[in-house]
Coordinates of C-alpha atoms and ligand atoms in Angstrom, one line a residue:
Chain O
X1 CA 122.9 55.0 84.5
X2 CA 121.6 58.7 85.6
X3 CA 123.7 58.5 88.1
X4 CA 126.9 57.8 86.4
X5 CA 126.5 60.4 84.4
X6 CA 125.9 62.8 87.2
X7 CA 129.1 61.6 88.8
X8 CA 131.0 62.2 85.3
X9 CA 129.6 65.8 85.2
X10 CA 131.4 66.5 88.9
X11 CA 134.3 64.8 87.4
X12 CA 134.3 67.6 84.7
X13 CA 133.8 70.1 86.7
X14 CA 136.5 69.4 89.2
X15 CA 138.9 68.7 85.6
X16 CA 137.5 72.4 84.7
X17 CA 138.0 73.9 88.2
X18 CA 141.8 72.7 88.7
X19 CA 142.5 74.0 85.1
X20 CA 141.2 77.3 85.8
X21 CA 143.4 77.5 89.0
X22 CA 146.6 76.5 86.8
X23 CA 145.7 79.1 84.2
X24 CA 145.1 81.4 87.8
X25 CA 148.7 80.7 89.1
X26 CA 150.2 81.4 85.1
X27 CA 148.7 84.6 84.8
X28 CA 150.9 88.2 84.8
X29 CA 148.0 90.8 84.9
X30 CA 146.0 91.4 87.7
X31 CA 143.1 92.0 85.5
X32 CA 143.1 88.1 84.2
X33 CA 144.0 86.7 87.8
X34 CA 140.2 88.3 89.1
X35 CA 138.5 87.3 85.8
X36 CA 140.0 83.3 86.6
X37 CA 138.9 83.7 90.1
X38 CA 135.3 85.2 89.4
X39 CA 134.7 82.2 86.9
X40 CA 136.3 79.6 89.5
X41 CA 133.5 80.5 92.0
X42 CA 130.5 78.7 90.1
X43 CA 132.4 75.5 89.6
X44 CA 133.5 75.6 93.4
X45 CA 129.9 76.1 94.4
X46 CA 128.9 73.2 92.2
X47 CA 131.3 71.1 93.7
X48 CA 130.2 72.1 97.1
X49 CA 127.2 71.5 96.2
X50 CA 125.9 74.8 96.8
X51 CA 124.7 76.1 93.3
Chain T
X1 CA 153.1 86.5 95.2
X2 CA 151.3 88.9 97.5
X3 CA 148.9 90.1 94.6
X4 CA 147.8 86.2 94.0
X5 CA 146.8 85.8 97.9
X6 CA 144.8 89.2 97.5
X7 CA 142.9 87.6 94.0
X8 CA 142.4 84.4 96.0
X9 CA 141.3 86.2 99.3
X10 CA 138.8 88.3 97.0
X11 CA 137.6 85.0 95.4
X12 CA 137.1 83.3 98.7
X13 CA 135.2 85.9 99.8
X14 CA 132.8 86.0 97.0
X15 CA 132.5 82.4 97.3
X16 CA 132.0 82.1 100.9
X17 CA 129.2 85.2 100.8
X18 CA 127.3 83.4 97.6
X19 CA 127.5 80.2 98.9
X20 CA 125.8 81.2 103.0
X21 CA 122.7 82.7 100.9
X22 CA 122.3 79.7 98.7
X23 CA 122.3 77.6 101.5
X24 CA 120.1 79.7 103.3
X25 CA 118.2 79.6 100.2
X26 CA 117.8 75.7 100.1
X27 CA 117.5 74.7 103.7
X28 CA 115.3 77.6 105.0
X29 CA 112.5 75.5 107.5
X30 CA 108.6 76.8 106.7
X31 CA 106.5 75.4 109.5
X32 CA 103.1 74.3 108.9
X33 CA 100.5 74.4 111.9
X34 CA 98.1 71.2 110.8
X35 CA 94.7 72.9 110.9
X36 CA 91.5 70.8 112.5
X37 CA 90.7 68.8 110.0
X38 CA 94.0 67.4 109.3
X39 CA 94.1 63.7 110.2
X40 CA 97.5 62.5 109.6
X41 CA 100.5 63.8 107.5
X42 CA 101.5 61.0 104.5
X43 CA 104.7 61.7 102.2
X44 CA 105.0 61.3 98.4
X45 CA 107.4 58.6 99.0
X46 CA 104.4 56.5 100.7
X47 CA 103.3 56.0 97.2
X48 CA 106.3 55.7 95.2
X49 CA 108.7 53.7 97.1
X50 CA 112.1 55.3 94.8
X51 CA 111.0 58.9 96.2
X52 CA 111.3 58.0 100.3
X53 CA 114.2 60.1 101.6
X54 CA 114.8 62.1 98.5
X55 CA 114.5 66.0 98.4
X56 CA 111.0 65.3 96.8
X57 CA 109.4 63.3 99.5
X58 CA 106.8 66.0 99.9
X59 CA 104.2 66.2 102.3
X60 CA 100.9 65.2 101.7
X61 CA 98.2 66.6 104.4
X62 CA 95.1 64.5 105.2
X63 CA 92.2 66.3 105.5
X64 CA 89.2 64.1 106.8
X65 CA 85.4 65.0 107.2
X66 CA 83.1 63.5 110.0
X67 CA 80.8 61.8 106.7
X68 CA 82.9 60.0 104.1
X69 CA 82.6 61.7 100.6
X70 CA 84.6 62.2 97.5
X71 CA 88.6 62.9 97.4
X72 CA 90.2 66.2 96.4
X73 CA 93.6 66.8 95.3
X74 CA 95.3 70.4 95.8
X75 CA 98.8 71.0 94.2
X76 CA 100.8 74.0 95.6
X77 CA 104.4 74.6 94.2
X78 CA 104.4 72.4 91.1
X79 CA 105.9 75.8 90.0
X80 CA 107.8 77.6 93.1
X81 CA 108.4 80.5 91.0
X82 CA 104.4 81.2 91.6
X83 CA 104.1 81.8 95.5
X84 CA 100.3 82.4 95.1
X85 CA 99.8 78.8 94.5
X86 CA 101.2 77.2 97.7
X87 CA 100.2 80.1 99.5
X88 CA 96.5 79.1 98.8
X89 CA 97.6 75.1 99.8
X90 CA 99.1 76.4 103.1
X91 CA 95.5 78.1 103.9
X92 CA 93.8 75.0 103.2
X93 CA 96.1 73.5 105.5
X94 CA 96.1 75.7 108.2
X95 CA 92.4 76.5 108.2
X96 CA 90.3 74.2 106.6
X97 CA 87.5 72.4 108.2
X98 CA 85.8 69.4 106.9
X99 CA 82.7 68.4 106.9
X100 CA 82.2 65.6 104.1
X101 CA 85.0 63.4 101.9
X102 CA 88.5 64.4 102.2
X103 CA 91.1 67.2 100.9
X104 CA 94.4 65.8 100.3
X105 CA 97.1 68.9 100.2
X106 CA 100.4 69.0 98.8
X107 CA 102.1 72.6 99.5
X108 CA 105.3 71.7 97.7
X109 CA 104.8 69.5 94.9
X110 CA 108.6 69.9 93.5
X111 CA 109.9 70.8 96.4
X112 CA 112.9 70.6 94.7
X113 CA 111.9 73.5 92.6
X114 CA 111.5 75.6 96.0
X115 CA 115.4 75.7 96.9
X116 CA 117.1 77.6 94.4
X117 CA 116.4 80.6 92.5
X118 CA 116.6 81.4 88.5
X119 CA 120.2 81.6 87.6
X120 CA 120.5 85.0 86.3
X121 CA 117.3 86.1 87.1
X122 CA 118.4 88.1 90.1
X123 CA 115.2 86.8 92.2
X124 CA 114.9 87.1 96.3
X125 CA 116.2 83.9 98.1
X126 CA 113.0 84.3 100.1
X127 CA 109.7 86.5 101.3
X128 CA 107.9 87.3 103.5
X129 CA 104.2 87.1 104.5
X130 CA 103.4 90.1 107.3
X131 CA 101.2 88.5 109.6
X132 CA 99.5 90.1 113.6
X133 CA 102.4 87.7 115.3
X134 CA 105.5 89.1 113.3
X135 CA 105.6 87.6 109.5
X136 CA 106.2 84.1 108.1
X137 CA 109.2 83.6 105.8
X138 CA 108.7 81.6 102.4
X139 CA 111.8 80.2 100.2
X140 CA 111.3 81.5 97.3
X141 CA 111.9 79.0 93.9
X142 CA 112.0 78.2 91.0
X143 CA 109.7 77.3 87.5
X144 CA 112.4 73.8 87.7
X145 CA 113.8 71.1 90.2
X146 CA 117.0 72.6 91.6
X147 CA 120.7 71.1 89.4
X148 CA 121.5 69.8 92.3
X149 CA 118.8 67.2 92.4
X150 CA 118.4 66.5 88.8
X151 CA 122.0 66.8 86.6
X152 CA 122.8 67.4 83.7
X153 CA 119.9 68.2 81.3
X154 CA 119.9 66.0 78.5
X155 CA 120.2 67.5 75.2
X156 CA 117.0 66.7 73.7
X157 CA 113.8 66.1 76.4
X158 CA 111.5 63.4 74.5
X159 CA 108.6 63.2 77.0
X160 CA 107.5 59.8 78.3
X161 CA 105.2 58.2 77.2
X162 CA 104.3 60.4 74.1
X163 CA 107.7 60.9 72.8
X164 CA 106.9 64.6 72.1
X165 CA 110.3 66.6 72.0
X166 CA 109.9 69.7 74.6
X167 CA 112.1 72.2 75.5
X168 CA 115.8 70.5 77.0
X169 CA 115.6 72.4 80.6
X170 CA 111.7 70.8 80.6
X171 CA 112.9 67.9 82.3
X172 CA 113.2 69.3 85.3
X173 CA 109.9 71.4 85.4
X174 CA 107.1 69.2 87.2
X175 CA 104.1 70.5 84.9
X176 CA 106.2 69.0 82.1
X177 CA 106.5 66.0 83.1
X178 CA 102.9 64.5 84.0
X179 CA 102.2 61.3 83.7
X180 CA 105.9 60.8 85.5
X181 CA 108.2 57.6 84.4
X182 CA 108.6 55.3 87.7
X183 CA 112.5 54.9 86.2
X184 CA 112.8 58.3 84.8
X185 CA 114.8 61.5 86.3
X186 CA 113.6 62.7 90.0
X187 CA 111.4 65.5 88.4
X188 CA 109.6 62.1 86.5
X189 CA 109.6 60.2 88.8
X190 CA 107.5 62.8 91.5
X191 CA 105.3 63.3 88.7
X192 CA 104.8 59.5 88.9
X193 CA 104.5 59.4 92.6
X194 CA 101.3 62.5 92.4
X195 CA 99.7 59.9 89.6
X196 CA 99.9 56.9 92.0
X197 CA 98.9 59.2 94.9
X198 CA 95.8 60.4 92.7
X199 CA 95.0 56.2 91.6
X200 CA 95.4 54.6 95.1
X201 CA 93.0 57.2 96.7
X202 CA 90.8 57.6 94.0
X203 CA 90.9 61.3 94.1
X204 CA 87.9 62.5 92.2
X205 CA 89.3 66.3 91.3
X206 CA 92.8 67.5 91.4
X207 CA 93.5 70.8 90.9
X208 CA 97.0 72.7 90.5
X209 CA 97.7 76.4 91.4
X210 CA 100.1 78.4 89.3
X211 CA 100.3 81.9 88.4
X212 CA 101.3 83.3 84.4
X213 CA 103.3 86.3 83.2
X214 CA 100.3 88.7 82.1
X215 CA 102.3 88.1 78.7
X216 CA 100.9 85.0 78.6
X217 CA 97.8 84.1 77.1
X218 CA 96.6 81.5 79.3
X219 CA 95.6 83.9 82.4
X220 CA 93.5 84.4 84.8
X221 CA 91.7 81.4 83.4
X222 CA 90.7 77.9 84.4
X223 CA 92.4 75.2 82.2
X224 CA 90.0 72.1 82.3
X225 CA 90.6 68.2 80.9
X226 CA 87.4 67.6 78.9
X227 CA 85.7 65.5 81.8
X228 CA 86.5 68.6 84.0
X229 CA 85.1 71.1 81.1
X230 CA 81.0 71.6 82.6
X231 CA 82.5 71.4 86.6
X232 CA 85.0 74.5 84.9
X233 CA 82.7 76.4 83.0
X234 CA 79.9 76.4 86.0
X235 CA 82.8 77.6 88.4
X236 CA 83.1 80.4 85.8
X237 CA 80.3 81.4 85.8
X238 CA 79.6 81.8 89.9
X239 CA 82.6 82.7 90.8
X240 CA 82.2 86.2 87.9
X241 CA 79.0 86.9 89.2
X242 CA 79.4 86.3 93.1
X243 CA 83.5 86.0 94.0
X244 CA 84.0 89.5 92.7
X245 CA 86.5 88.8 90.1
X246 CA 86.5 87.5 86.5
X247 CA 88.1 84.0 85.6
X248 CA 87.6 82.2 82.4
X249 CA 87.9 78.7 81.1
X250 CA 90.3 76.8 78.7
X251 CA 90.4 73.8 77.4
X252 CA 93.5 71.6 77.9
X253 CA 94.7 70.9 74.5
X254 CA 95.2 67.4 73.6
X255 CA 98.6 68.0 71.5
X256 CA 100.8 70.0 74.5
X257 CA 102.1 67.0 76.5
X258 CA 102.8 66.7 80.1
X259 CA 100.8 68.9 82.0
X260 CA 98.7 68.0 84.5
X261 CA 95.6 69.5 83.2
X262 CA 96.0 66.7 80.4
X263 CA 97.8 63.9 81.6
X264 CA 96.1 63.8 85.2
X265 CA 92.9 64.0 83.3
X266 CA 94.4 61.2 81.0
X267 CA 96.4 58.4 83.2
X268 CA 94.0 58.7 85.8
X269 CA 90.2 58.9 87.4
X270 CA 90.5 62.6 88.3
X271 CA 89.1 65.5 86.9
X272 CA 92.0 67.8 86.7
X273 CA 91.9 71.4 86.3
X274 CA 94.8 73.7 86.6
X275 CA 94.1 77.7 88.0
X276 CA 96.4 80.4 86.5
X277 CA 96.6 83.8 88.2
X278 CA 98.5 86.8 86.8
X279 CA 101.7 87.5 88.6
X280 CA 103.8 90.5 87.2
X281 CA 106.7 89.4 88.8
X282 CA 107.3 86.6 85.9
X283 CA 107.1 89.0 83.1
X284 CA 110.5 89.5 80.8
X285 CA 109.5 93.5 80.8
X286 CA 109.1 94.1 84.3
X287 CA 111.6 96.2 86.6
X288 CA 113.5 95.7 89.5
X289 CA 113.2 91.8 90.3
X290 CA 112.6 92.5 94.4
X291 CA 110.7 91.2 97.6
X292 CA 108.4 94.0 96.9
X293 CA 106.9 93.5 93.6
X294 CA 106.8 89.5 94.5
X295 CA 104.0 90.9 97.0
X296 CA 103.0 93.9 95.4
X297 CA 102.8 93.0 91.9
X298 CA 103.1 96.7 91.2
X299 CA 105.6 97.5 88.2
X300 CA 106.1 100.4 86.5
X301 CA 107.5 98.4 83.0
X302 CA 104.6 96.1 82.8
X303 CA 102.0 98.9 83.0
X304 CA 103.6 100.4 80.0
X305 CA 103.9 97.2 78.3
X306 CA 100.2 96.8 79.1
X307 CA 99.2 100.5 77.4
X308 CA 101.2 99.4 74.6
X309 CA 98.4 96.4 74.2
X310 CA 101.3 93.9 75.1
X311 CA 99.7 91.5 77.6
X312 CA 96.7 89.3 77.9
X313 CA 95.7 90.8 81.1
X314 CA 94.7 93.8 82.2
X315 CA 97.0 95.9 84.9
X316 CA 97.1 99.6 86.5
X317 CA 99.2 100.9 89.5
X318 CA 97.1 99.2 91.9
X319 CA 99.2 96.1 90.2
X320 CA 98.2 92.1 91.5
X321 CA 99.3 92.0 94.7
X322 CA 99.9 88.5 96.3
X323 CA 96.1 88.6 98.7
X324 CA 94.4 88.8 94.7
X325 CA 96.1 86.3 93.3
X326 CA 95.7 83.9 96.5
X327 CA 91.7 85.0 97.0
X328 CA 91.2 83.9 93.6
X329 CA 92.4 80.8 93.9
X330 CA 90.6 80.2 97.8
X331 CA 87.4 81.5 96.4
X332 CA 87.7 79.3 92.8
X333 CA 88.3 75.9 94.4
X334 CA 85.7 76.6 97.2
X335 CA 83.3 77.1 94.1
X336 CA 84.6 73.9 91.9
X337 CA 83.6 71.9 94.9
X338 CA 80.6 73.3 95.7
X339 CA 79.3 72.7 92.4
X340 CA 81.1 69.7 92.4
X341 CA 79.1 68.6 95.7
X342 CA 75.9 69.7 94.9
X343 CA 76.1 67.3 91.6
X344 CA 77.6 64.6 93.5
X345 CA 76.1 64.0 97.0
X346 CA 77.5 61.0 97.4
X347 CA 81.1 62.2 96.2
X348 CA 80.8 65.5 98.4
X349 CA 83.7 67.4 99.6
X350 CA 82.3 70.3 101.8
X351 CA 84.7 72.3 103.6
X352 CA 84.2 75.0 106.1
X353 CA 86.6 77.6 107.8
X354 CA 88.5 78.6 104.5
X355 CA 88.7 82.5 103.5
X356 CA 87.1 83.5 100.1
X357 CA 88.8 86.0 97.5
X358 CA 86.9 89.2 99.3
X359 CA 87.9 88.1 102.8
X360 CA 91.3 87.4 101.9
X361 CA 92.0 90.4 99.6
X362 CA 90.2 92.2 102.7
X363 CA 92.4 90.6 106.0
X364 CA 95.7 89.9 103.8
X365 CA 96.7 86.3 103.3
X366 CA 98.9 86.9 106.6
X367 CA 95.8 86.9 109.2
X368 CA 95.1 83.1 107.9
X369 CA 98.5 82.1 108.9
X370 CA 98.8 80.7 111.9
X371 CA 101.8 81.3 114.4
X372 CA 104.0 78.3 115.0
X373 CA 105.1 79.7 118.6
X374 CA 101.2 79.3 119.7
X375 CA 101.6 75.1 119.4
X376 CA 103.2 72.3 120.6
X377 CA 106.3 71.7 118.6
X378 CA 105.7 67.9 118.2
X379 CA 102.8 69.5 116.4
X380 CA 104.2 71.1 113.9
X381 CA 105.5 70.2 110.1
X382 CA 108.2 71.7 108.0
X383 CA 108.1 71.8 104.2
Ligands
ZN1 ZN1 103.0 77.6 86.5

């Protein structure tokens, strides 16, 4: 059971990660593109298993 | 186009730079040269089947005496966040002779704990000990089991078996967990495994090493069951009037669940006692969070807060550097089981070769660490 869960919450965060490259790619200002990328990095880690 | 590539290229970066020093972070290799007395090295999953192979599958060192005797427990690392604690374990380890009973160590109790860092908290990945052959490294870690071990949190931590409702992140923190759950979360379930370790070797006293805030009120202190409260009182008192330092005793409170000092005492045969030592480093006022004040304990912040009649312990510019705080805990357990021996021949643990508080604070907790070049590899273990 713990472990289903676990594997739901890497779900999410992939879900989470690929829509804050699509809202990446969308952006005009170069000031929102580096915001997008900053808050990618924990989620990559995550899914890395790094962090 | 060109302006996306550059974001991305800045992002990798980042990425690739955070994620080398939080690898570093979790698979950094401490050796451990097994002193004489230890007989064979056991794991945590020996006594807990589910635990084999998992990140928790600590070591346990077996430390054997010539004349059979009574069984002691150490606990370094149920909170990597307090060096001082497995610090004192790794001495014992190292250096400790045996005469009578046995000493069973555990250096890294949630060794989860030790491979990651508070998030936010800005800590070092790691530390050093200096030491006559060049310096042994340490991972440094944290109060809980690491998120990648033990995920999500739930929203609501009822402990097992009393049902009390704790803080949520509490479920990962090893001294909140005690008794342990054999089909709980990994945190529970090594909390489990210590219980059965303690049952099937009929340990007599267990005793876990931490270090508090000076914010905190229980400091400097030893926090005793009720079957440990004489053995913890007499320690007291030797160790104020011969160790050279002060330490007082508490009694563990019968309505705060899961900490060892309580549930040890409760779910098994030990005696448990838990040793706090004050360790600036943890306190919310303090300054710059660095390698240096780990060892030093020297912080400009907490003196003031300390003038300002903020703290429960006393501090100056001299601070607590990291020989104090491991001295006091050499020096108290050597105490605990002398007293402890001379009350219970039969049930003696007497141990030899192990520095107390003035030696260490004197020689530096470095010249009791011994240099993993100087033996045979096969020798060797790594926590
Ligand atoms: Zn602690």
């Amino acid at each position: 059971m713990n472990t289903i869960v676990t594997v739901l919450y890497y779900v999410l965060t992939a879900y989470i990660a690929v829509l804050i490259v699509w809202n990446f790619l969308k952006r005009k200002s170069w000031q929102e593109e580096l915001l997008y990328v900053i808050v990618l990095i924990p989620f990559v880690l995550r899914l890395l298993r790094l962090k | 186009m060109m302006r996306k590539l550059v974001s991305a290229a800045i992002g990798t970066a980042l990425a690739v730079f955070a994620g080398i020093s939080f690898h570093h972070s979790r698979h950094l290799r401490e050796p451990v040269v097994p002193g004489p007395a230890v007989s064979r090295v056991a794991t945590l999953g020996d006594y807990f089947a589910p635990l084999k192979g998992t990140i928790n599958d600590a070591n346990i060192y077996i430390l054997e005496g010539k004349e059979p005797g009574g069984t002691v427990l150490l606990l370094g690392g149920t909170h990597p966040e307090e060096p001082a604690g497995r610090l004192a374990a790794w001495i014992f380890a190292e250096n400790a002779e045996l005469r009578q009973g046995r000493i069973l160590l555990v250096l890294s109790a949630n060794r989860s704990g030790t491979t990651a860092t508070r998030i936010g908290g800005a800590y070092p990945a790691d530390f050093t000990i200096p030491t006559a052959w060049g310096g042994q490294t340490f991972r440094m870690g944290d109060r809980w089991s690491n998120p990648l071990d033990q995920w999500p949190d739930p929203e609501v931590y009822l402990h097992y078996p009393s049902r009390q409702q704790l803080a949520y992140v509490d479920i990962r923190n090893l001294n909140r967990c005690f008794p342990g759950r054999p089909d709980g979360l990994l945190t529970e379930r090594t909390c489990y495994a210590i219980c059965e370790l303690i049952r099937r070797e009929k340990v007599d006293i267990e005793i876990d090493f931490h270090e508090a805030e000076l914010q905190y009120p229980v400091i400097s202190t030893i926090v005793a069951h009720e079957r440990g409260a004489d053995l913890a009182a007499a320690a007291s008192m030797f160790i104020s009037s011969l160790e050279g330092f002060a330490i007082g005793v508490e009694n563990s409170p019968k309505a705060l669940r899961g900490l060892s000092h309580r549930e040890i005492g409760d779910a098994t045969g030990a005696i448990s006692l838990l040793l706090e030592a004050p360790e600036p480093f943890l306190d919310a006022t303090r300054g710059r969070t660095d390698r240096r004040l780990l060892l030093t304990g020297r912080d400009p912040f907490v003196v003031r807060a300390g003038r300002r009649g903020l703290l429960f312990e006393k501090i100056d510019e001299k601070g607590w550097p990291i020989d104090v705080r491991v001295g006091r805990h050499t020096s108290t357990v050597l105490q605990v089981l002398e007293i402890w021996s001379g009350d219970h021949p039969d049930r003696a643990v007497v141990v030899a070769g192990v520095p107390r508080y003035a030696e260490v604070v004197e020689k530096g907790t470095g010249a009791f660490l011994k240099d993993p070049k100087s033996v045979d590899p096969g020798r060797l273990s790594f926590e």
